[in-house]
mmCIF file of N, CA and C in Angstrom:
data_model
loop_
_atom_site.group_PDB
_atom_site.id
_atom_site.type_symbol
_atom_site.label_atom_id
_atom_site.label_comp_id
_atom_site.label_asym_id
_atom_site.label_seq_id
_atom_site.Cartn_x
_atom_site.Cartn_y
_atom_site.Cartn_z
ATOM 1 N N MET A 1 250.318 -119.628 66.878
ATOM 2 C CA MET A 1 251.444 -120.238 67.575
ATOM 3 C C MET A 1 252.369 -120.839 66.527
ATOM 4 N N LYS A 2 253.590 -120.364 66.500
ATOM 5 C CA LYS A 2 254.499 -120.796 65.444
ATOM 6 C C LYS A 2 254.892 -122.261 65.565
ATOM 7 N N SER A 3 254.688 -122.880 66.736
ATOM 8 C CA SER A 3 255.045 -124.296 66.854
ATOM 9 C C SER A 3 254.125 -125.189 66.029
ATOM 10 N N PHE A 4 253.019 -124.645 65.514
ATOM 11 C CA PHE A 4 252.115 -125.442 64.691
ATOM 12 C C PHE A 4 252.419 -125.301 63.206
ATOM 13 N N SER A 5 253.398 -124.480 62.844
ATOM 14 C CA SER A 5 253.687 -124.304 61.425
ATOM 15 C C SER A 5 254.150 -125.626 60.825
ATOM 16 N N GLY A 6 253.646 -125.904 59.646
ATOM 17 C CA GLY A 6 253.949 -127.172 58.987
ATOM 18 C C GLY A 6 252.870 -128.215 59.192
ATOM 19 N N LEU A 7 251.882 -127.921 60.032
ATOM 20 C CA LEU A 7 250.771 -128.852 60.256
ATOM 21 C C LEU A 7 249.541 -128.352 59.508
ATOM 22 N N ASP A 8 248.766 -129.277 58.960
ATOM 23 C CA ASP A 8 247.533 -128.911 58.269
ATOM 24 C C ASP A 8 246.403 -128.872 59.290
ATOM 25 N N LEU A 9 246.025 -127.677 59.697
ATOM 26 C CA LEU A 9 244.971 -127.499 60.693
ATOM 27 C C LEU A 9 243.646 -127.089 60.058
ATOM 28 N N THR A 10 243.489 -127.375 58.765
ATOM 29 C CA THR A 10 242.251 -127.059 58.064
ATOM 30 C C THR A 10 241.087 -127.768 58.755
ATOM 31 N N GLY A 11 240.057 -127.012 59.092
ATOM 32 C CA GLY A 11 238.875 -127.582 59.731
ATOM 33 C C GLY A 11 239.031 -127.823 61.226
ATOM 34 N N ILE A 12 240.161 -127.416 61.790
ATOM 35 C CA ILE A 12 240.404 -127.605 63.221
ATOM 36 C C ILE A 12 240.323 -126.244 63.911
ATOM 37 N N GLU A 13 239.480 -126.154 64.923
ATOM 38 C CA GLU A 13 239.414 -124.942 65.736
ATOM 39 C C GLU A 13 240.534 -125.029 66.775
ATOM 40 N N VAL A 14 241.391 -124.040 66.792
ATOM 41 C CA VAL A 14 242.497 -124.007 67.751
ATOM 42 C C VAL A 14 242.247 -122.857 68.719
ATOM 43 N N ASP A 15 242.129 -123.188 69.997
ATOM 44 C CA ASP A 15 241.843 -122.213 71.045
ATOM 45 C C ASP A 15 243.036 -122.172 71.999
ATOM 46 N N ILE A 16 243.770 -121.071 71.975
ATOM 47 C CA ILE A 16 244.952 -120.924 72.825
ATOM 48 C C ILE A 16 244.669 -119.828 73.849
ATOM 49 N N ALA A 17 244.546 -120.223 75.112
ATOM 50 C CA ALA A 17 244.216 -119.285 76.187
ATOM 51 C C ALA A 17 245.355 -119.223 77.200
ATOM 52 N N VAL A 18 246.491 -118.719 76.756
ATOM 53 C CA VAL A 18 247.656 -118.585 77.644
ATOM 54 C C VAL A 18 248.252 -117.182 77.514
ATOM 55 N N ASN A 19 247.399 -116.183 77.487
ATOM 56 C CA ASN A 19 247.847 -114.798 77.325
ATOM 57 C C ASN A 19 248.772 -114.372 78.454
ATOM 58 N N ASP A 20 249.778 -113.601 78.094
ATOM 59 C CA ASP A 20 250.703 -113.003 79.052
ATOM 60 C C ASP A 20 251.458 -114.016 79.900
ATOM 61 N N LEU A 21 251.626 -115.229 79.404
ATOM 62 C CA LEU A 21 252.340 -116.271 80.135
ATOM 63 C C LEU A 21 253.675 -116.545 79.462
ATOM 64 N N GLU A 22 254.707 -116.585 80.242
ATOM 65 C CA GLU A 22 256.036 -116.919 79.736
ATOM 66 C C GLU A 22 256.573 -118.081 80.568
ATOM 67 N N ILE A 23 256.981 -119.142 79.890
ATOM 68 C CA ILE A 23 257.542 -120.305 80.568
ATOM 69 C C ILE A 23 259.047 -120.296 80.344
ATOM 70 N N ILE A 24 259.770 -120.429 81.424
ATOM 71 C CA ILE A 24 261.229 -120.434 81.356
ATOM 72 C C ILE A 24 261.639 -121.890 81.169
ATOM 73 N N ALA A 25 261.967 -122.231 79.923
ATOM 74 C CA ALA A 25 262.237 -123.631 79.586
ATOM 75 C C ALA A 25 263.144 -123.697 78.367
ATOM 76 N N ASP A 26 263.528 -124.906 78.035
ATOM 77 C CA ASP A 26 264.355 -125.149 76.856
ATOM 78 C C ASP A 26 263.607 -124.699 75.602
ATOM 79 N N ASN A 27 264.329 -124.191 74.617
ATOM 80 C CA ASN A 27 263.705 -123.749 73.361
ATOM 81 C C ASN A 27 262.976 -124.874 72.642
ATOM 82 N N LEU A 28 263.310 -126.115 72.956
ATOM 83 C CA LEU A 28 262.647 -127.250 72.312
ATOM 84 C C LEU A 28 261.198 -127.431 72.762
ATOM 85 N N VAL A 29 260.751 -126.634 73.739
ATOM 86 C CA VAL A 29 259.368 -126.750 74.200
ATOM 87 C C VAL A 29 258.396 -126.517 73.051
ATOM 88 N N GLU A 30 258.771 -125.691 72.085
ATOM 89 C CA GLU A 30 257.900 -125.504 70.914
ATOM 90 C C GLU A 30 257.690 -126.832 70.196
ATOM 91 N N ARG A 31 258.707 -127.670 70.177
ATOM 92 C CA ARG A 31 258.605 -128.994 69.554
ATOM 93 C C ARG A 31 257.583 -129.861 70.293
ATOM 94 N N VAL A 32 257.467 -129.656 71.596
ATOM 95 C CA VAL A 32 256.487 -130.388 72.402
ATOM 96 C C VAL A 32 255.087 -130.146 71.853
ATOM 97 N N PHE A 33 254.752 -128.885 71.626
ATOM 98 C CA PHE A 33 253.405 -128.573 71.148
ATOM 99 C C PHE A 33 253.193 -129.041 69.712
ATOM 100 N N PHE A 34 254.229 -128.995 68.904
ATOM 101 C CA PHE A 34 254.140 -129.549 67.554
ATOM 102 C C PHE A 34 253.819 -131.040 67.640
ATOM 103 N N ASN A 35 254.556 -131.784 68.467
ATOM 104 C CA ASN A 35 254.342 -133.232 68.590
ATOM 105 C C ASN A 35 252.961 -133.561 69.146
ATOM 106 N N LEU A 36 252.512 -132.817 70.150
ATOM 107 C CA LEU A 36 251.184 -133.078 70.710
ATOM 108 C C LEU A 36 250.101 -132.836 69.667
ATOM 109 N N CYS A 37 250.223 -131.735 68.927
ATOM 110 C CA CYS A 37 249.251 -131.423 67.877
ATOM 111 C C CYS A 37 249.307 -132.458 66.760
ATOM 112 N N ASP A 38 250.508 -132.826 66.352
ATOM 113 C CA ASP A 38 250.689 -133.838 65.309
ATOM 114 C C ASP A 38 250.060 -135.165 65.729
ATOM 115 N N ASN A 39 250.250 -135.559 66.979
ATOM 116 C CA ASN A 39 249.633 -136.792 67.484
ATOM 117 C C ASN A 39 248.115 -136.703 67.446
ATOM 118 N N SER A 40 247.571 -135.547 67.812
ATOM 119 C CA SER A 40 246.116 -135.374 67.761
ATOM 120 C C SER A 40 245.597 -135.571 66.346
ATOM 121 N N LEU A 41 246.295 -134.966 65.378
ATOM 122 C CA LEU A 41 245.858 -135.068 63.987
ATOM 123 C C LEU A 41 245.999 -136.487 63.445
ATOM 124 N N LYS A 42 247.073 -137.174 63.814
ATOM 125 C CA LYS A 42 247.329 -138.519 63.286
ATOM 126 C C LYS A 42 246.541 -139.615 63.989
ATOM 127 N N HIS A 43 246.350 -139.479 65.296
ATOM 128 C CA HIS A 43 245.784 -140.588 66.064
ATOM 129 C C HIS A 43 244.450 -140.275 66.735
ATOM 130 N N GLY A 44 244.020 -139.009 66.691
ATOM 131 C CA GLY A 44 242.807 -138.619 67.395
ATOM 132 C C GLY A 44 241.525 -138.921 66.653
ATOM 133 N N GLY A 45 241.633 -139.270 65.373
ATOM 134 C CA GLY A 45 240.435 -139.595 64.595
ATOM 135 C C GLY A 45 239.636 -138.367 64.235
ATOM 136 N N LYS A 46 238.581 -138.138 64.953
ATOM 137 C CA LYS A 46 237.597 -137.099 64.635
ATOM 138 C C LYS A 46 237.921 -135.725 65.231
ATOM 139 N N VAL A 47 239.158 -135.417 65.466
ATOM 140 C CA VAL A 47 239.527 -134.158 66.122
ATOM 141 C C VAL A 47 239.065 -132.954 65.301
ATOM 142 N N SER A 48 238.309 -132.070 65.951
ATOM 143 C CA SER A 48 237.889 -130.829 65.309
ATOM 144 C C SER A 48 238.252 -129.621 66.170
ATOM 145 N N ARG A 49 238.783 -129.892 67.378
ATOM 146 C CA ARG A 49 239.139 -128.789 68.277
ATOM 147 C C ARG A 49 240.374 -129.151 69.095
ATOM 148 N N ILE A 50 241.298 -128.217 69.169
ATOM 149 C CA ILE A 50 242.495 -128.340 70.002
ATOM 150 C C ILE A 50 242.527 -127.118 70.906
ATOM 151 N N MET A 51 242.731 -127.353 72.201
ATOM 152 C CA MET A 51 242.736 -126.264 73.175
ATOM 153 C C MET A 51 244.013 -126.296 74.004
ATOM 154 N N ILE A 52 244.566 -125.137 74.241
ATOM 155 C CA ILE A 52 245.711 -124.996 75.131
ATOM 156 C C ILE A 52 245.333 -123.940 76.161
ATOM 157 N N SER A 53 245.452 -124.311 77.427
ATOM 158 C CA SER A 53 245.114 -123.381 78.502
ATOM 159 C C SER A 53 246.117 -123.538 79.632
ATOM 160 N N ALA A 54 246.044 -122.632 80.580
ATOM 161 C CA ALA A 54 246.959 -122.686 81.716
ATOM 162 C C ALA A 54 246.275 -122.088 82.935
ATOM 163 N N PHE A 55 246.570 -122.664 84.088
ATOM 164 C CA PHE A 55 246.089 -122.099 85.343
ATOM 165 C C PHE A 55 247.002 -122.534 86.476
ATOM 166 N N GLU A 56 247.038 -121.699 87.500
ATOM 167 C CA GLU A 56 247.867 -122.007 88.663
ATOM 168 C C GLU A 56 247.086 -122.875 89.635
ATOM 169 N N GLU A 57 247.811 -123.807 90.240
ATOM 170 C CA GLU A 57 247.217 -124.691 91.235
ATOM 171 C C GLU A 57 248.293 -125.041 92.260
ATOM 172 N N ARG A 58 248.077 -124.647 93.487
ATOM 173 C CA ARG A 58 249.012 -124.934 94.586
ATOM 174 C C ARG A 58 250.456 -124.517 94.276
ATOM 175 N N GLY A 59 250.620 -123.339 93.713
ATOM 176 C CA GLY A 59 251.948 -122.792 93.478
ATOM 177 C C GLY A 59 252.639 -123.235 92.202
ATOM 178 N N VAL A 60 252.058 -124.176 91.486
ATOM 179 C CA VAL A 60 252.629 -124.606 90.208
ATOM 180 C C VAL A 60 251.679 -124.186 89.090
ATOM 181 N N LEU A 61 252.161 -124.266 87.875
ATOM 182 C CA LEU A 61 251.331 -123.945 86.716
ATOM 183 C C LEU A 61 250.938 -125.240 86.026
ATOM 184 N N LEU A 62 249.664 -125.394 85.737
ATOM 185 C CA LEU A 62 249.207 -126.511 84.910
ATOM 186 C C LEU A 62 248.983 -125.961 83.516
ATOM 187 N N LEU A 63 249.778 -126.430 82.584
ATOM 188 C CA LEU A 63 249.657 -126.073 81.180
ATOM 189 C C LEU A 63 248.967 -127.258 80.521
ATOM 190 N N VAL A 64 247.804 -127.028 79.929
ATOM 191 C CA VAL A 64 246.956 -128.123 79.453
ATOM 192 C C VAL A 64 246.804 -128.078 77.936
ATOM 193 N N PHE A 65 247.062 -129.225 77.296
ATOM 194 C CA PHE A 65 246.822 -129.412 75.863
ATOM 195 C C PHE A 65 245.732 -130.467 75.773
ATOM 196 N N GLN A 66 244.637 -130.153 75.106
ATOM 197 C CA GLN A 66 243.574 -131.154 74.963
ATOM 198 C C GLN A 66 242.918 -131.061 73.593
ATOM 199 N N ASP A 67 242.296 -132.178 73.197
ATOM 200 C CA ASP A 67 241.537 -132.208 71.952
ATOM 201 C C ASP A 67 240.224 -132.938 72.200
ATOM 202 N N ASN A 68 239.407 -133.023 71.173
ATOM 203 C CA ASN A 68 238.117 -133.706 71.297
ATOM 204 C C ASN A 68 238.090 -134.979 70.448
ATOM 205 N N GLY A 69 239.220 -135.643 70.345
ATOM 206 C CA GLY A 69 239.330 -136.860 69.545
ATOM 207 C C GLY A 69 238.959 -138.115 70.316
ATOM 208 N N PHE A 70 239.582 -139.224 69.929
ATOM 209 C CA PHE A 70 239.267 -140.524 70.518
ATOM 210 C C PHE A 70 239.739 -140.668 71.956
ATOM 211 N N GLY A 71 240.815 -140.014 72.309
ATOM 212 C CA GLY A 71 241.372 -140.176 73.645
ATOM 213 C C GLY A 71 242.280 -141.392 73.728
ATOM 214 N N ILE A 72 242.737 -141.680 74.927
ATOM 215 C CA ILE A 72 243.689 -142.765 75.159
ATOM 216 C C ILE A 72 243.105 -143.727 76.178
ATOM 217 N N PRO A 73 243.163 -145.035 75.896
ATOM 218 C CA PRO A 73 242.644 -146.017 76.855
ATOM 219 C C PRO A 73 243.393 -145.922 78.186
ATOM 220 N N PRO A 74 242.703 -146.130 79.304
ATOM 221 C CA PRO A 74 243.345 -146.048 80.620
ATOM 222 C C PRO A 74 244.580 -146.944 80.742
ATOM 223 N N THR A 75 244.565 -148.089 80.089
ATOM 224 C CA THR A 75 245.693 -149.022 80.191
ATOM 225 C C THR A 75 246.945 -148.514 79.493
ATOM 226 N N ALA A 76 246.814 -147.509 78.635
ATOM 227 C CA ALA A 76 247.963 -147.010 77.870
ATOM 228 C C ALA A 76 248.496 -145.671 78.377
ATOM 229 N N LYS A 77 247.876 -145.088 79.386
ATOM 230 C CA LYS A 77 248.217 -143.727 79.815
ATOM 231 C C LYS A 77 249.669 -143.541 80.227
ATOM 232 N N THR A 78 250.298 -144.544 80.808
ATOM 233 C CA THR A 78 251.712 -144.401 81.171
ATOM 234 C C THR A 78 252.613 -144.930 80.064
ATOM 235 N N GLU A 79 252.153 -145.937 79.339
ATOM 236 C CA GLU A 79 252.961 -146.545 78.271
ATOM 237 C C GLU A 79 253.219 -145.598 77.105
ATOM 238 N N ILE A 80 252.311 -144.665 76.847
ATOM 239 C CA ILE A 80 252.444 -143.782 75.683
ATOM 240 C C ILE A 80 253.724 -142.953 75.714
ATOM 241 N N PHE A 81 254.309 -142.783 76.890
ATOM 242 C CA PHE A 81 255.537 -141.992 77.017
ATOM 243 C C PHE A 81 256.798 -142.842 76.894
ATOM 244 N N ASN A 82 256.628 -144.159 76.708
ATOM 245 C CA ASN A 82 257.781 -145.052 76.569
ATOM 246 C C ASN A 82 258.316 -145.024 75.144
ATOM 247 N N ARG A 83 259.620 -145.091 75.028
ATOM 248 C CA ARG A 83 260.262 -145.146 73.710
ATOM 249 C C ARG A 83 259.807 -146.416 72.988
ATOM 250 N N GLY A 84 259.424 -146.281 71.721
ATOM 251 C CA GLY A 84 259.008 -147.429 70.924
ATOM 252 C C GLY A 84 257.529 -147.748 71.002
ATOM 253 N N TYR A 85 256.763 -147.034 71.843
ATOM 254 C CA TYR A 85 255.333 -147.300 71.943
ATOM 255 C C TYR A 85 254.612 -146.657 70.763
ATOM 256 N N GLY A 86 253.668 -147.353 70.188
ATOM 257 C CA GLY A 86 252.831 -146.773 69.145
ATOM 258 C C GLY A 86 253.030 -147.396 67.788
ATOM 259 N N LYS A 87 252.327 -146.811 66.817
ATOM 260 C CA LYS A 87 252.289 -147.361 65.461
ATOM 261 C C LYS A 87 253.464 -146.925 64.603
ATOM 262 N N ASN A 88 254.023 -145.765 64.879
ATOM 263 C CA ASN A 88 255.111 -145.255 64.040
ATOM 264 C C ASN A 88 256.453 -145.506 64.717
ATOM 265 N N THR A 89 257.251 -144.479 64.892
ATOM 266 C CA THR A 89 258.586 -144.663 65.483
ATOM 267 C C THR A 89 258.537 -144.828 66.988
ATOM 268 N N GLY A 90 257.453 -144.361 67.616
ATOM 269 C CA GLY A 90 257.369 -144.428 69.067
ATOM 270 C C GLY A 90 258.255 -143.407 69.754
ATOM 271 N N LEU A 91 258.629 -142.362 69.019
ATOM 272 C CA LEU A 91 259.495 -141.338 69.604
ATOM 273 C C LEU A 91 258.740 -140.077 70.011
ATOM 274 N N GLY A 92 257.565 -139.835 69.439
ATOM 275 C CA GLY A 92 256.843 -138.580 69.659
ATOM 276 C C GLY A 92 256.632 -138.213 71.111
ATOM 277 N N LEU A 93 255.862 -139.006 71.842
ATOM 278 C CA LEU A 93 255.572 -138.674 73.232
ATOM 279 C C LEU A 93 256.751 -138.961 74.149
ATOM 280 N N PHE A 94 257.602 -139.898 73.756
ATOM 281 C CA PHE A 94 258.840 -140.123 74.507
ATOM 282 C C PHE A 94 259.678 -138.845 74.475
ATOM 283 N N MET A 95 259.826 -138.257 73.288
ATOM 284 C CA MET A 95 260.593 -137.014 73.144
ATOM 285 C C MET A 95 259.931 -135.861 73.899
ATOM 286 N N VAL A 96 258.613 -135.812 73.874
ATOM 287 C CA VAL A 96 257.883 -134.783 74.613
ATOM 288 C C VAL A 96 258.267 -134.849 76.089
ATOM 289 N N ARG A 97 258.200 -136.036 76.663
ATOM 290 C CA ARG A 97 258.530 -136.205 78.087
ATOM 291 C C ARG A 97 259.983 -135.824 78.365
ATOM 292 N N GLU A 98 260.889 -136.236 77.478
ATOM 293 C CA GLU A 98 262.312 -135.942 77.678
ATOM 294 C C GLU A 98 262.599 -134.442 77.573
ATOM 295 N N ILE A 99 262.021 -133.788 76.587
ATOM 296 C CA ILE A 99 262.230 -132.340 76.408
ATOM 297 C C ILE A 99 261.727 -131.579 77.630
ATOM 298 N N LEU A 100 260.526 -131.919 78.087
ATOM 299 C CA LEU A 100 259.968 -131.236 79.252
ATOM 300 C C LEU A 100 260.796 -131.508 80.502
ATOM 301 N N GLY A 101 261.265 -132.732 80.628
ATOM 302 C CA GLY A 101 262.044 -133.113 81.795
ATOM 303 C C GLY A 101 263.339 -132.336 81.942
ATOM 304 N N ILE A 102 263.881 -131.849 80.827
ATOM 305 C CA ILE A 102 265.126 -131.066 80.867
ATOM 306 C C ILE A 102 264.993 -129.886 81.823
ATOM 307 N N THR A 103 263.819 -129.275 81.854
ATOM 308 C CA THR A 103 263.619 -128.109 82.712
ATOM 309 C C THR A 103 262.695 -128.402 83.888
ATOM 310 N N GLY A 104 262.552 -129.663 84.243
ATOM 311 C CA GLY A 104 261.785 -130.018 85.434
ATOM 312 C C GLY A 104 260.282 -130.001 85.264
ATOM 313 N N ILE A 105 259.815 -130.010 84.030
ATOM 314 C CA ILE A 105 258.372 -130.023 83.771
ATOM 315 C C ILE A 105 257.919 -131.471 83.632
ATOM 316 N N PHE A 106 256.868 -131.820 84.351
ATOM 317 C CA PHE A 106 256.315 -133.171 84.360
ATOM 318 C C PHE A 106 255.069 -133.190 83.481
ATOM 319 N N ILE A 107 254.854 -134.288 82.738
ATOM 320 C CA ILE A 107 253.656 -134.404 81.893
ATOM 321 C C ILE A 107 252.893 -135.672 82.241
ATOM 322 N N ARG A 108 251.578 -135.569 82.203
ATOM 323 C CA ARG A 108 250.704 -136.729 82.423
ATOM 324 C C ARG A 108 249.495 -136.596 81.500
ATOM 325 N N GLU A 109 248.870 -137.727 81.197
ATOM 326 C CA GLU A 109 247.669 -137.735 80.351
ATOM 327 C C GLU A 109 246.491 -138.047 81.252
ATOM 328 N N THR A 110 245.489 -137.159 81.273
ATOM 329 C CA THR A 110 244.360 -137.315 82.189
ATOM 330 C C THR A 110 243.005 -137.302 81.482
ATOM 331 N N GLY A 111 243.002 -137.381 80.154
ATOM 332 C CA GLY A 111 241.747 -137.340 79.404
ATOM 333 C C GLY A 111 240.941 -138.619 79.574
ATOM 334 N N LEU A 112 239.710 -138.578 79.096
ATOM 335 C CA LEU A 112 238.829 -139.736 79.141
ATOM 336 C C LEU A 112 238.726 -140.349 77.753
ATOM 337 N N GLU A 113 238.904 -141.654 77.680
ATOM 338 C CA GLU A 113 238.786 -142.342 76.393
ATOM 339 C C GLU A 113 237.413 -142.049 75.802
ATOM 340 N N GLY A 114 237.393 -141.697 74.535
ATOM 341 C CA GLY A 114 236.147 -141.355 73.858
ATOM 342 C C GLY A 114 235.831 -139.865 73.898
ATOM 343 N N GLU A 115 236.541 -139.114 74.756
ATOM 344 C CA GLU A 115 236.297 -137.673 74.875
ATOM 345 C C GLU A 115 237.502 -136.838 74.470
ATOM 346 N N GLY A 116 238.631 -137.470 74.213
ATOM 347 C CA GLY A 116 239.819 -136.740 73.780
ATOM 348 C C GLY A 116 240.967 -136.851 74.754
ATOM 349 N N VAL A 117 242.123 -136.397 74.292
ATOM 350 C CA VAL A 117 243.302 -136.403 75.161
ATOM 351 C C VAL A 117 243.311 -135.140 76.007
ATOM 352 N N ARG A 118 243.967 -135.237 77.134
ATOM 353 C CA ARG A 118 244.209 -134.079 78.007
ATOM 354 C C ARG A 118 245.590 -134.284 78.620
ATOM 355 N N PHE A 119 246.560 -133.569 78.073
ATOM 356 C CA PHE A 119 247.920 -133.636 78.594
ATOM 357 C C PHE A 119 248.116 -132.461 79.540
ATOM 358 N N GLU A 120 248.443 -132.771 80.783
ATOM 359 C CA GLU A 120 248.718 -131.747 81.780
ATOM 360 C C GLU A 120 250.219 -131.685 82.004
ATOM 361 N N MET A 121 250.773 -130.510 81.805
ATOM 362 C CA MET A 121 252.199 -130.291 82.041
ATOM 363 C C MET A 121 252.327 -129.456 83.304
ATOM 364 N N VAL A 122 253.001 -130.009 84.295
ATOM 365 C CA VAL A 122 253.159 -129.345 85.583
ATOM 366 C C VAL A 122 254.471 -128.559 85.557
ATOM 367 N N VAL A 123 254.336 -127.241 85.544
ATOM 368 C CA VAL A 123 255.490 -126.341 85.482
ATOM 369 C C VAL A 123 255.779 -125.860 86.907
ATOM 370 N N PRO A 124 256.981 -126.150 87.423
ATOM 371 C CA PRO A 124 257.300 -125.778 88.807
ATOM 372 C C PRO A 124 257.287 -124.268 89.043
ATOM 373 N N ALA A 125 257.042 -123.902 90.290
ATOM 374 C CA ALA A 125 257.134 -122.499 90.689
ATOM 375 C C ALA A 125 258.519 -121.981 90.319
ATOM 376 N N GLY A 126 258.576 -120.745 89.874
ATOM 377 C CA GLY A 126 259.842 -120.143 89.487
ATOM 378 C C GLY A 126 260.211 -120.379 88.033
ATOM 379 N N CYS A 127 259.453 -121.232 87.344
ATOM 380 C CA CYS A 127 259.733 -121.531 85.928
ATOM 381 C C CYS A 127 258.707 -120.898 84.997
ATOM 382 N N PHE A 128 257.870 -120.011 85.537
ATOM 383 C CA PHE A 128 256.893 -119.312 84.706
ATOM 384 C C PHE A 128 256.632 -117.946 85.323
ATOM 385 N N ARG A 129 256.131 -117.057 84.482
ATOM 386 C CA ARG A 129 255.742 -115.739 84.961
ATOM 387 C C ARG A 129 254.724 -115.152 84.000
ATOM 388 N N TYR A 130 254.003 -114.165 84.498
ATOM 389 C CA TYR A 130 253.057 -113.432 83.668
ATOM 390 C C TYR A 130 253.709 -112.117 83.273
ATOM 391 N N VAL A 131 253.620 -111.782 82.005
ATOM 392 C CA VAL A 131 254.235 -110.563 81.494
ATOM 393 C C VAL A 131 253.205 -109.771 80.707
ATOM 394 N N THR A 132 253.447 -108.483 80.598
ATOM 395 C CA THR A 132 252.576 -107.653 79.767
ATOM 396 C C THR A 132 253.171 -107.595 78.369
ATOM 397 N N SER A 133 252.411 -107.113 77.434
ATOM 398 C CA SER A 133 252.903 -106.976 76.059
ATOM 399 C C SER A 133 254.140 -106.090 76.023
ATOM 400 N N ARG A 134 254.163 -105.047 76.837
ATOM 401 C CA ARG A 134 255.314 -104.143 76.881
ATOM 402 C C ARG A 134 256.560 -104.889 77.374
ATOM 403 N N ASP A 135 256.403 -105.741 78.399
ATOM 404 C CA ASP A 135 257.530 -106.519 78.924
ATOM 405 C C ASP A 135 258.097 -107.438 77.855
ATOM 406 N N ARG A 136 257.233 -108.045 77.054
ATOM 407 C CA ARG A 136 257.672 -108.984 76.020
ATOM 408 C C ARG A 136 258.527 -108.300 74.965
ATOM 409 N N SER A 137 258.201 -107.047 74.657
ATOM 410 C CA SER A 137 258.942 -106.365 73.597
ATOM 411 C C SER A 137 260.393 -106.098 73.997
ATOM 412 N N LYS A 138 260.680 -106.117 75.281
ATOM 413 C CA LYS A 138 262.045 -105.901 75.758
ATOM 414 C C LYS A 138 262.923 -107.131 75.553
ATOM 415 N N GLY A 139 262.315 -108.277 75.394
ATOM 416 C CA GLY A 139 263.084 -109.512 75.256
ATOM 417 C C GLY A 139 263.441 -110.068 76.619
ATOM 418 N N PRO A 140 264.032 -111.255 76.647
ATOM 419 C CA PRO A 140 264.372 -111.864 77.926
ATOM 420 C C PRO A 140 265.437 -111.051 78.658
ATOM 421 N N SER A 141 265.344 -111.053 79.988
ATOM 422 C CA SER A 141 266.332 -110.310 80.768
ATOM 423 C C SER A 141 267.308 -111.227 81.451
#
């Protein structure tokens, strides 16, 4: 996944299970995955695995980013998306929420503290589709 370029993923198992999925969204969505991965590496502590998966639920797509790091305390689950929250600039997850919001994608953190983060991005119906490799080679229509 090219959105991870520039990150040191040495010793990290990355499992991406979103084959044949195309999300119709702003080009900055790649930045979302960079920021989520960067946060895992910087704040997750013992992260050794990052997983990205997707599945449909009640007509929407749940796009899931998770790791096996420290996780987020329940008291911080909504605050993490506020501008200025955190140890550094406090822009990372704020920007993630704003970028996703441009195309109507909602994000929430549902992981368990001590077991890792689990960011669920709810992609509305009509904003995603499944394509074959042949369809992808044609480019967007």
